[in-house]
Tab-separated table of N, CA and C and ligand atoms in Angstrom:
chain	number	residue	atom	x	y	z
J	10	MET	N	18.665	36.652	50.498
J	10	MET	CA	18.730	37.156	49.161
J	10	MET	C	20.080	37.582	48.530
J	11	ILE	N	20.711	38.655	49.243
J	11	ILE	CA	22.052	39.001	49.239
J	11	ILE	C	23.008	37.871	49.134
J	12	GLU	N	22.783	37.030	50.362
J	12	GLU	CA	23.644	35.860	50.457
J	12	GLU	C	23.766	34.910	49.219
J	13	LEU	N	22.373	34.711	48.536
J	13	LEU	CA	22.226	33.886	47.437
J	13	LEU	C	23.120	34.535	46.427
J	14	GLN	N	22.840	35.662	46.244
J	14	GLN	CA	23.468	36.482	44.881
J	14	GLN	C	25.011	36.284	45.111
J	15	LYS	N	25.549	36.364	46.393
J	15	LYS	CA	27.057	36.376	46.551
J	15	LYS	C	27.419	34.973	46.092
J	16	GLN	N	26.806	33.691	46.575
J	16	GLN	CA	27.306	32.437	46.190
J	16	GLN	C	27.472	32.389	44.954
J	17	PHE	N	26.678	32.918	44.017
J	17	PHE	CA	27.003	32.632	42.489
J	17	PHE	C	27.605	33.643	41.599
J	18	GLN	N	28.302	34.552	42.325
J	18	GLN	CA	29.458	35.365	41.853
J	18	GLN	C	30.623	34.556	41.616
J	19	PRO	N	31.212	34.486	40.320
J	19	PRO	CA	32.464	33.576	39.980
J	19	PRO	C	33.495	34.307	40.908
J	20	LYS	N	34.415	33.414	41.166
J	20	LYS	CA	35.485	33.874	41.992
J	20	LYS	C	36.638	34.418	40.761
J	21	ALA	N	37.300	35.420	41.297
J	21	ALA	CA	38.253	35.972	40.558
J	21	ALA	C	39.286	34.951	39.903
J	22	ARG	N	39.820	34.082	40.772
J	22	ARG	CA	40.692	33.225	40.409
J	22	ARG	C	40.265	32.256	39.544
J	23	ASN	N	39.065	32.086	39.031
J	23	ASN	CA	38.338	31.121	37.982
J	23	ASN	C	38.180	31.677	36.702
J	24	ILE	N	38.450	32.931	36.647
J	24	ILE	CA	38.198	33.798	35.317
J	24	ILE	C	39.568	34.099	34.526
J	25	CYS	N	39.353	33.866	33.197
J	25	CYS	CA	40.368	34.283	32.325
J	25	CYS	C	40.246	35.774	32.091
J	26	SER	N	41.463	36.363	32.260
J	26	SER	CA	41.815	37.744	32.233
J	26	SER	C	41.456	38.162	30.715
J	27	ALA	N	41.623	37.401	29.708
J	27	ALA	CA	41.660	37.704	28.263
J	27	ALA	C	40.168	37.574	27.868
J	28	CYS	N	39.633	36.377	27.962
J	28	CYS	CA	38.135	36.511	27.426
J	28	CYS	C	36.964	36.559	28.546
J	29	GLY	N	37.189	36.615	29.672
J	29	GLY	CA	36.481	36.874	30.610
J	29	GLY	C	35.693	35.509	31.121
J	30	LYS	N	35.825	34.476	30.504
J	30	LYS	CA	34.921	33.095	30.802
J	30	LYS	C	35.489	32.649	32.015
J	31	ASP	N	34.388	32.111	32.822
J	31	ASP	CA	34.646	31.339	34.244
J	31	ASP	C	34.978	29.990	34.040
J	32	VAL	N	36.280	29.734	33.469
J	32	VAL	CA	36.654	28.290	33.116
J	32	VAL	C	37.101	27.412	34.533
J	33	GLY	N	37.303	28.102	35.661
J	33	GLY	CA	37.844	27.074	36.710
J	33	GLY	C	39.434	27.159	36.926
J	34	VAL	N	39.808	27.063	37.956
J	34	VAL	CA	41.164	27.427	38.098
J	34	VAL	C	41.894	26.183	37.545
J	35	SER	N	41.600	24.834	37.418
J	35	SER	CA	42.412	24.084	36.691
J	35	SER	C	42.279	23.955	35.372
J	36	LYS	N	41.724	25.015	34.704
J	36	LYS	CA	41.982	25.268	33.148
J	36	LYS	C	42.665	26.573	32.885
J	37	LEU	N	43.063	27.237	34.021
J	37	LEU	CA	43.959	28.619	33.730
J	37	LEU	C	45.435	28.262	34.017
J	38	VAL	N	46.107	29.090	33.336
J	38	VAL	CA	47.624	29.351	33.739
J	38	VAL	C	47.751	30.834	34.328
J	39	VAL	N	48.598	31.049	35.368
J	39	VAL	CA	48.948	32.196	36.082
J	39	VAL	C	50.228	32.708	35.593
J	40	VAL	N	49.998	33.920	34.941
J	40	VAL	CA	51.365	34.660	34.245
J	40	VAL	C	51.283	35.908	35.001
J	41	GLY	N	52.123	36.094	36.158
J	41	GLY	CA	52.285	37.488	36.937
J	41	GLY	C	50.930	37.538	37.416
J	42	ASN	N	50.198	38.805	37.293
J	42	ASN	CA	48.922	39.156	37.877
J	42	ASN	C	47.817	38.623	36.887
J	43	VAL	N	47.942	37.990	35.976
J	43	VAL	CA	47.205	37.707	34.868
J	43	VAL	C	46.638	36.076	35.047
J	44	ASN	N	45.494	35.655	34.757
J	44	ASN	CA	44.875	34.465	34.497
J	44	ASN	C	44.758	34.059	33.097
J	45	ILE	N	45.176	33.275	32.528
J	45	ILE	CA	44.834	32.979	31.068
J	45	ILE	C	44.283	31.742	30.640
J	46	CYS	N	43.190	31.507	30.298
J	46	CYS	CA	42.650	29.792	30.034
J	46	CYS	C	43.267	29.308	28.873
J	47	PHE	N	43.292	27.894	28.806
J	47	PHE	CA	44.031	27.168	28.016
J	47	PHE	C	43.696	27.664	26.463
J	48	GLU	N	42.390	27.917	26.332
J	48	GLU	CA	41.900	28.383	24.900
J	48	GLU	C	42.800	29.577	24.406
J	49	CYS	N	42.674	30.530	25.446
J	49	CYS	CA	43.121	31.754	25.053
J	49	CYS	C	44.824	31.647	25.152
J	50	ALA	N	45.463	30.941	25.843
J	50	ALA	CA	46.847	30.496	25.704
J	50	ALA	C	47.299	30.153	24.527
J	51	ASP	N	46.514	29.084	23.804
J	51	ASP	CA	46.747	28.634	22.498
J	51	ASP	C	46.605	29.482	21.441
J	52	LEU	N	45.368	30.525	21.491
J	52	LEU	CA	45.412	31.294	20.540
J	52	LEU	C	46.520	32.297	20.443
J	53	SER	N	47.042	32.795	21.712
J	53	SER	CA	48.041	33.684	21.728
J	53	SER	C	49.278	32.939	21.222
J	54	LYS	N	49.294	31.657	21.451
J	54	LYS	CA	50.617	30.899	21.022
J	54	LYS	C	50.568	31.003	19.216
J	55	GLN	N	49.459	30.797	18.688
J	55	GLN	CA	49.321	30.696	17.350
J	55	GLN	C	49.630	32.187	16.847
J	56	LEU	N	49.126	33.314	17.366
J	56	LEU	CA	49.248	34.434	16.916
J	56	LEU	C	50.757	34.896	17.096
J	57	ALA	N	51.350	34.304	18.073
J	57	ALA	CA	52.923	34.842	18.133
J	57	ALA	C	53.496	34.104	17.023
J	58	ASP	N	53.331	32.825	16.940
J	58	ASP	CA	53.807	32.034	15.934
J	58	ASP	C	53.719	32.672	14.670
J	59	LYS	N	52.538	32.990	14.117
J	59	LYS	CA	52.383	33.675	12.983
J	59	LYS	C	53.370	34.760	12.955
J	60	GLU	N	53.301	35.532	13.998
J	60	GLU	CA	54.121	36.954	13.811
J	60	GLU	C	55.747	36.576	13.642
J	61	ARG	N	55.834	35.391	14.421
J	61	ARG	CA	57.472	34.923	14.346
J	61	ARG	C	57.644	34.556	12.794
J	62	ASN	N	56.955	33.891	12.379
J	62	ASN	CA	57.169	33.188	10.948
J	62	ASN	C	57.159	34.650	9.987
J	63	GLU	N	56.224	35.441	10.088
J	63	GLU	CA	56.475	36.542	9.137
J	63	GLU	C	57.779	37.346	9.186
J	64	VAL	N	58.181	37.646	10.637
J	64	VAL	CA	59.590	38.116	10.873
J	64	VAL	C	60.685	37.318	10.150
J	65	ALA	N	60.593	36.093	10.355
J	65	ALA	CA	61.665	35.067	9.961
J	65	ALA	C	61.466	35.211	8.407
J	66	GLU	N	60.300	35.180	7.675
J	66	GLU	CA	60.294	35.014	6.490
J	66	GLU	C	61.031	36.435	5.686
J	67	LYS	N	60.904	37.282	6.210
J	67	LYS	CA	61.242	38.704	5.758
J	67	LYS	C	62.714	38.644	6.022
J	68	GLU	N	63.278	38.322	6.959
J	68	GLU	CA	64.877	38.084	7.241
J	68	GLU	C	65.410	37.214	6.339
J	69	ILE	N	64.806	36.140	6.191
J	69	ILE	CA	65.467	35.098	5.142
J	69	ILE	C	65.312	35.588	3.769
J	70	GLN	N	64.263	36.080	3.368
J	70	GLN	CA	64.202	36.788	2.068
J	70	GLN	C	65.340	37.669	1.733
J	71	GLN	N	65.553	38.737	2.747
J	71	GLN	CA	66.406	39.784	2.758
J	71	GLN	C	67.688	39.130	2.614
J	72	MET	N	68.130	38.019	3.402
J	72	MET	CA	69.523	37.465	3.393
J	72	MET	C	69.656	36.511	2.218
J	73	ALA	N	68.746	35.951	1.775
J	73	ALA	CA	68.881	35.404	0.388
J	73	ALA	C	69.262	36.592	-0.825
J	74	ASN	N	68.431	37.595	-0.709
J	74	ASN	CA	68.552	38.401	-1.648
J	74	ASN	C	70.224	39.090	-1.581
J	75	ASP	N	70.674	39.318	-0.239
J	75	ASP	CA	72.079	39.723	-0.206
J	75	ASP	C	72.996	38.771	-0.714
J	76	LEU	N	72.632	37.574	-0.350
J	76	LEU	CA	73.688	36.277	-0.692
J	76	LEU	C	73.650	36.113	-2.195
J	77	SER	N	72.639	36.370	-2.834
J	77	SER	CA	72.427	36.094	-4.164
J	77	SER	C	73.249	37.147	-5.126
J	78	THR	N	73.063	38.214	-4.669
J	78	THR	CA	73.710	39.548	-5.422
J	78	THR	C	74.902	39.904	-4.845
J	79	GLY	N	76.002	39.917	-5.793
J	79	GLY	CA	77.364	40.467	-5.278
J	79	GLY	C	77.147	42.034	-5.173
J	80	ASP	N	78.494	42.710	-4.777
J	80	ASP	CA	78.736	43.936	-4.499
J	80	ASP	C	78.551	44.907	-5.831
J	81	ALA	N	78.994	44.188	-6.965
J	81	ALA	CA	78.561	45.023	-8.246
J	81	ALA	C	77.087	44.982	-8.576
J	82	GLY	N	76.201	44.278	-7.950
J	82	GLY	CA	74.842	44.018	-8.239
J	82	GLY	C	74.618	43.197	-9.158
J	83	LEU	N	75.730	42.468	-9.576
J	83	LEU	CA	75.511	41.208	-10.282
J	83	LEU	C	74.958	39.860	-9.480
J	84	ILE	N	74.345	38.936	-10.101
J	84	ILE	CA	73.933	37.516	-9.597
J	84	ILE	C	75.084	36.940	-9.284
J	85	ASP	N	75.531	36.645	-7.936
J	85	ASP	CA	76.600	35.662	-7.564
J	85	ASP	C	76.261	34.198	-7.442
J	86	MET	N	75.040	34.165	-7.025
J	86	MET	CA	74.435	32.830	-6.561
J	86	MET	C	72.813	32.733	-7.065
J	87	GLY	N	72.537	31.710	-7.624
J	87	GLY	CA	71.073	31.419	-8.115
J	87	GLY	C	70.135	31.788	-6.675
J	88	MET	N	68.926	32.102	-7.076
J	88	MET	CA	68.156	32.405	-5.739
J	88	MET	C	67.830	31.184	-5.100
J	89	GLY	N	67.626	30.255	-5.624
J	89	GLY	CA	67.362	28.796	-5.075
J	89	GLY	C	68.257	28.401	-4.006
J	90	THR	N	69.791	28.477	-4.316
J	90	THR	CA	70.976	28.147	-3.515
J	90	THR	C	71.045	29.252	-2.321
J	91	ALA	N	70.816	30.504	-2.796
J	91	ALA	CA	70.923	31.522	-1.711
J	91	ALA	C	69.871	31.451	-0.732
J	92	ARG	N	68.429	31.160	-1.153
J	92	ARG	CA	67.668	30.611	-0.041
J	92	ARG	C	67.798	29.706	0.878
J	93	ALA	N	68.300	28.637	0.061
J	93	ALA	CA	68.679	27.468	1.274
J	93	ALA	C	69.799	27.850	2.195
J	94	HIS	N	70.995	28.526	1.824
J	94	HIS	CA	71.806	29.190	2.840
J	94	HIS	C	71.344	29.995	3.486
J	95	ALA	N	70.463	30.868	3.181
J	95	ALA	CA	69.654	31.723	4.028
J	95	ALA	C	69.003	31.125	5.212
J	96	GLU	N	68.255	30.224	4.672
J	96	GLU	CA	67.299	29.394	5.807
J	96	GLU	C	68.336	28.639	6.740
J	97	ARG	N	69.472	28.119	6.238
J	97	ARG	CA	70.464	27.426	7.335
J	97	ARG	C	71.104	28.587	8.152
J	98	LEU	N	71.541	29.838	7.632
J	98	LEU	CA	71.834	30.811	8.580
J	98	LEU	C	71.050	31.241	9.671
J	99	TYR	N	69.790	31.372	9.149
J	99	TYR	CA	68.485	31.991	10.056
J	99	TYR	C	68.444	30.703	11.220
J	100	LYS	N	68.331	29.586	10.803
J	100	LYS	CA	68.158	28.413	11.862
J	100	LYS	C	69.323	28.219	12.702
J	101	ALA	N	70.674	28.685	12.120
J	101	ALA	CA	71.884	28.643	13.270
J	101	ALA	C	71.850	29.955	14.190
J	102	GLY	N	71.035	30.860	13.913
J	102	GLY	CA	70.809	31.893	14.876
J	102	GLY	C	71.174	33.360	14.261
J	103	TYR	N	71.763	33.049	13.048
J	103	TYR	CA	72.242	34.630	12.537
J	103	TYR	C	70.927	35.506	12.347
J	104	ARG	N	71.420	36.783	12.798
J	104	ARG	CA	70.064	37.776	12.410
J	104	ARG	C	70.946	38.988	12.101
J	105	LYS	N	70.193	39.732	11.080
J	105	LYS	CA	71.259	40.828	10.442
J	105	LYS	C	71.091	41.936	11.551
J	106	VAL	N	72.247	42.798	11.555
J	106	VAL	CA	72.168	44.079	12.767
J	106	VAL	C	71.935	45.128	11.794
J	107	GLU	N	71.238	45.954	12.102
J	107	GLU	CA	70.617	47.090	11.350
J	107	GLU	C	71.498	48.324	11.750
T	4	ZN	ZN1	40.254	33.002	27.900
């Protein structure tokens, strides 16, 4: 009886550390000490991308505001143009240092 129960225990290496599902070793990626199933990996990527986009959007908008407005607080450049420049700067890797 005990032997039978042991047989049906899922092996730790088959289990996703995030959702706890027994998905099998072929549907898991191993990251350090953690097993993550493809579904949880995809979900993590989606959430990370959403966060990245939100951070990017804030930085681009702030840059566009700065580019649009001169030192005297007057509009130097239309917001559409400023936004286009800000997006290019962001894509090129520029990040504002606080
Ligand atoms: Zn999972």
